[in-house]
Coordinates of C-alpha atoms in Angstrom, one line a residue:
P1 CA -81.6 -42.4 -119.9
Q2 CA -78.4 -44.0 -119.7
V3 CA -78.5 -46.6 -122.3
V4 CA -79.0 -43.5 -124.5
E5 CA -75.7 -41.4 -123.0
R6 CA -73.6 -45.0 -123.3
C7 CA -74.5 -44.8 -127.0
V8 CA -72.1 -46.0 -129.4
A9 CA -74.1 -47.1 -132.6
A10 CA -77.4 -47.0 -134.8
A11 CA -79.1 -48.4 -137.4
G12 CA -82.2 -48.3 -139.3
Y13 CA -83.6 -50.8 -141.2
S14 CA -85.0 -49.1 -145.4
V15 CA -87.3 -45.7 -143.4
G16 CA -86.0 -46.6 -139.9
E17 CA -83.0 -45.3 -141.4
F18 CA -84.5 -41.9 -141.3
A19 CA -85.2 -42.7 -136.9
A20 CA -81.8 -43.8 -136.3
L21 CA -80.4 -40.3 -137.7
V22 CA -82.7 -38.7 -135.6
F23 CA -81.7 -40.5 -132.4
A24 CA -78.0 -39.8 -133.7
G25 CA -78.5 -35.7 -134.2
A26 CA -78.2 -35.4 -137.5
L27 CA -81.4 -34.9 -138.5
G28 CA -84.0 -32.8 -137.2
F29 CA -87.4 -35.7 -135.8
A30 CA -89.7 -32.8 -138.2
E31 CA -87.4 -32.3 -141.6
A32 CA -86.7 -36.3 -141.0
L33 CA -90.6 -36.7 -141.3
Y34 CA -90.9 -34.6 -143.9
A35 CA -88.8 -36.7 -145.9
V36 CA -89.9 -39.4 -145.4
K37 CA -93.5 -38.4 -146.1
V38 CA -92.3 -37.3 -149.8
R39 CA -90.2 -40.4 -149.9
A40 CA -93.2 -42.5 -149.3
E41 CA -95.6 -40.6 -151.5
A42 CA -92.8 -40.1 -154.6
M43 CA -91.8 -44.2 -154.0
Q44 CA -95.5 -45.0 -154.5
K45 CA -96.2 -43.4 -157.8
A46 CA -93.1 -45.4 -158.7
S47 CA -94.5 -48.2 -157.3
E48 CA -98.1 -47.2 -159.8
A49 CA -96.1 -47.1 -162.7
V50 CA -95.8 -50.9 -162.9
P51 CA -96.7 -54.1 -161.9
S52 CA -94.5 -55.3 -159.1
G53 CA -93.6 -56.5 -155.7
M54 CA -91.9 -58.3 -153.8
L55 CA -90.8 -62.2 -152.4
S56 CA -89.3 -63.3 -148.9
V57 CA -87.2 -66.9 -149.7
I58 CA -85.8 -68.8 -147.8
G59 CA -83.4 -70.7 -149.8
R60 CA -81.0 -73.8 -149.9
R61 CA -77.4 -73.4 -149.2
E62 CA -76.8 -74.4 -152.9
A63 CA -79.4 -72.1 -153.7
N64 CA -78.2 -69.3 -156.3
Y65 CA -79.8 -66.0 -155.7
K66 CA -78.3 -64.1 -159.1
F67 CA -79.1 -66.9 -161.4
A68 CA -82.6 -67.3 -160.3
C69 CA -82.9 -63.9 -161.4
L70 CA -81.6 -63.9 -164.4
E71 CA -83.4 -66.4 -165.3
A72 CA -86.8 -64.8 -164.6
R73 CA -85.9 -61.9 -165.7
N74 CA -85.3 -63.7 -169.3
H75 CA -88.8 -65.7 -168.8
C76 CA -90.1 -61.8 -168.4
E77 CA -88.3 -60.7 -171.8
S78 CA -89.6 -63.8 -173.7
L79 CA -93.6 -62.1 -172.4
G80 CA -92.4 -59.0 -174.2
I81 CA -91.1 -57.2 -171.0
E82 CA -88.5 -54.5 -172.0
N83 CA -86.1 -54.0 -169.1
P84 CA -87.1 -56.0 -166.6
V85 CA -86.3 -56.0 -163.5
C86 CA -85.7 -58.7 -161.6
T87 CA -83.1 -58.9 -158.1
V88 CA -82.3 -59.3 -154.5
S89 CA -83.5 -55.9 -152.8
N90 CA -83.0 -56.9 -149.1
Y91 CA -79.9 -59.5 -147.6
L92 CA -81.2 -60.3 -144.1
F93 CA -79.8 -62.9 -142.7
P94 CA -77.7 -66.7 -144.2
D95 CA -79.9 -68.0 -146.6
S96 CA -82.8 -65.7 -147.0
R97 CA -83.0 -62.8 -149.3
V98 CA -86.2 -60.2 -150.6
I99 CA -86.3 -60.5 -154.5
A100 CA -88.4 -57.8 -156.0
G101 CA -89.1 -56.5 -159.3
H102 CA -91.9 -57.1 -161.8
L103 CA -94.3 -59.3 -161.0
Q104 CA -94.5 -61.6 -163.3
A105 CA -90.7 -62.6 -162.7
L106 CA -91.5 -63.6 -158.5
E107 CA -94.9 -65.1 -160.3
F108 CA -92.3 -67.4 -161.9
L109 CA -89.4 -67.7 -158.7
Q110 CA -92.0 -69.4 -156.8
E111 CA -93.8 -71.2 -160.0
N112 CA -90.2 -72.6 -160.1
A113 CA -88.6 -72.6 -156.3
R114 CA -87.6 -76.2 -156.1
K115 CA -85.1 -76.2 -159.4
Y116 CA -83.6 -72.7 -157.5
Y117 CA -83.4 -74.7 -154.2
F118 CA -85.7 -72.3 -152.5
K119 CA -87.5 -73.8 -149.7
R120 CA -89.9 -71.6 -148.9
T121 CA -91.7 -68.4 -150.7
K122 CA -94.1 -66.2 -150.0
M123 CA -95.3 -62.8 -151.7
L124 CA -94.7 -59.6 -149.4
P125 CA -97.5 -57.4 -148.4
V126 CA -96.3 -54.4 -150.6
S127 CA -98.0 -52.6 -153.2
G128 CA -93.9 -52.4 -155.2
A129 CA -90.4 -53.1 -155.7
F130 CA -88.6 -51.4 -153.2
H131 CA -85.2 -51.0 -153.5
T132 CA -84.5 -51.5 -157.1
R133 CA -84.4 -49.7 -159.9
L134 CA -88.3 -49.7 -160.1
M135 CA -88.1 -46.9 -157.7
E136 CA -85.9 -44.9 -159.7
P137 CA -88.4 -42.1 -160.6
A138 CA -88.3 -41.0 -156.3
V139 CA -84.9 -40.6 -156.4
E140 CA -85.4 -36.6 -157.2
P141 CA -88.1 -36.4 -155.2
L142 CA -86.1 -36.9 -152.3
A143 CA -82.9 -35.7 -153.7
E144 CA -84.6 -32.2 -153.4
V145 CA -85.8 -32.5 -150.2
L146 CA -83.0 -33.6 -148.5
K147 CA -81.3 -30.8 -150.3
S148 CA -82.5 -28.3 -147.8
I149 CA -82.8 -30.0 -144.8
E150 CA -79.8 -29.6 -142.8
I151 CA -77.7 -32.4 -141.8
Q152 CA -75.3 -32.8 -139.1
K153 CA -72.6 -35.1 -139.3
P154 CA -73.9 -38.1 -136.4
L155 CA -73.2 -37.9 -132.8
L156 CA -72.4 -41.7 -132.5
C157 CA -71.8 -43.8 -135.2
V158 CA -74.6 -44.7 -137.9
Y159 CA -73.9 -47.6 -140.0
S160 CA -75.7 -47.4 -144.0
N161 CA -78.1 -49.6 -145.2
V162 CA -76.0 -49.1 -149.0
D163 CA -72.7 -50.9 -148.4
G164 CA -72.6 -51.7 -144.6
K165 CA -70.4 -48.8 -143.2
K166 CA -70.7 -45.5 -141.2
Y167 CA -71.9 -42.9 -142.5
M168 CA -68.8 -40.2 -142.6
H169 CA -70.1 -36.4 -142.7
S170 CA -73.5 -35.1 -143.6
K171 CA -73.1 -34.9 -148.0
H172 CA -72.4 -38.5 -147.3
I173 CA -75.5 -39.0 -145.6
Q174 CA -77.2 -37.1 -147.9
K175 CA -76.1 -39.2 -150.9
L176 CA -76.6 -42.2 -149.8
L177 CA -80.5 -41.9 -148.3
V178 CA -81.0 -41.4 -152.0
K179 CA -79.4 -43.8 -153.2
Q180 CA -80.9 -45.9 -150.5
V181 CA -83.9 -45.5 -151.8
V182 CA -82.5 -47.6 -155.6
S183 CA -80.2 -49.7 -153.4
P184 CA -80.4 -53.3 -151.6
V185 CA -80.9 -53.0 -148.4
L186 CA -77.4 -55.2 -146.7
W187 CA -78.7 -55.3 -143.3
E188 CA -76.9 -58.4 -143.5
Q189 CA -73.9 -57.1 -143.9
T190 CA -74.8 -54.4 -141.8
M191 CA -75.4 -56.7 -138.5
H192 CA -71.3 -58.2 -138.9
S193 CA -69.8 -54.7 -139.3
V194 CA -72.0 -53.0 -135.8
Y195 CA -70.8 -56.6 -134.4
E196 CA -67.3 -56.4 -135.6
R197 CA -65.0 -56.7 -132.3
K198 CA -61.8 -58.9 -131.6
Q199 CA -62.3 -62.2 -129.9
G200 CA -63.3 -62.8 -126.1
T201 CA -64.9 -58.9 -126.4
E202 CA -68.5 -58.6 -124.6
F203 CA -71.3 -57.7 -127.3
P204 CA -73.1 -54.3 -126.5
Y205 CA -76.4 -54.1 -124.9
T206 CA -79.2 -54.0 -128.0
Y207 CA -83.0 -52.7 -128.0
E208 CA -85.1 -53.0 -131.4
V209 CA -87.1 -50.0 -130.7
G210 CA -90.4 -49.7 -132.2
P211 CA -93.2 -51.8 -132.9
G212 CA -92.6 -55.9 -133.5
N213 CA -88.9 -57.8 -133.1
Q214 CA -88.3 -58.6 -136.8
L215 CA -84.9 -56.6 -136.2
G216 CA -84.0 -58.9 -133.0
A217 CA -85.0 -62.3 -135.2
I218 CA -82.9 -62.2 -137.6
L219 CA -79.9 -60.6 -135.7
K220 CA -80.4 -63.9 -133.5
Q221 CA -79.8 -65.6 -137.4
C222 CA -77.1 -63.6 -138.4
N223 CA -75.1 -63.2 -134.7
L224 CA -76.3 -65.5 -131.6
K225 CA -74.2 -63.7 -129.1
A226 CA -75.1 -61.0 -129.8
W227 CA -78.3 -61.9 -129.9
K228 CA -78.0 -62.4 -126.1
Q229 CA -78.1 -59.2 -125.5
Y230 CA -80.9 -58.3 -127.0
K231 CA -84.6 -56.5 -125.5
H232 CA -86.9 -54.9 -127.9
V233 CA -88.8 -51.6 -126.9
N234 CA -92.2 -51.2 -128.2
A235 CA -92.5 -46.9 -127.6
L236 CA -96.2 -47.7 -128.4
E237 CA -96.9 -49.7 -125.0
D238 CA -95.0 -47.5 -123.0
E239 CA -96.8 -44.2 -124.0
E240 CA -100.4 -46.1 -123.7
A241 CA -99.1 -47.3 -120.2
A242 CA -98.5 -43.8 -119.7
E243 CA -101.6 -42.3 -120.4
T244 CA -103.7 -44.7 -118.6

């Protein structure tokens, strides 16, 4: 309880942003859950419209992701695909990105990985190009549901995936949660914002709540000193222990 009372900031990755806003008192749990359901169904419908996906990339220092995506889009156009999409959709940590778009573009990048100085590429087990303009059909349904939900000013700082900055007020939250669906997740930039402090100032304790510790692994790559104060809390394990 004292950790919650002393908490100064929260952030959530992609859909986790809703959890961070519930934690900060900006959204009610039931309303947020309903918004997440509408968001998920609308994004699934959008992904079914176009064969698309997401490619995790670890690049060398020389890697030029924008150039690689441009050439992949040109390749798609040569195949007759109109307005192809291939862009960075997630900034994870230095030299690590997720690129999303048309499947043909992602296959092109995998085949030409060496040319673009990609050390490792891996297709993610997802059904669509999330956080790109291919998700535009999901914008309106989410915007409508968020208009019907009461959003409060957060009780503590919550950082947005869209720009890596703090949410200012309820309208700001409503606007950026919608924009997030078609915008890249600036997680690496968010980590820099969260942990920015004067030299010599101690880093806060950081807790990752939920299944897996991927965000902790990313934090270690972004800020080793901050990661030394990191702990993982598996809420499901705690519930199972309580039941037994």
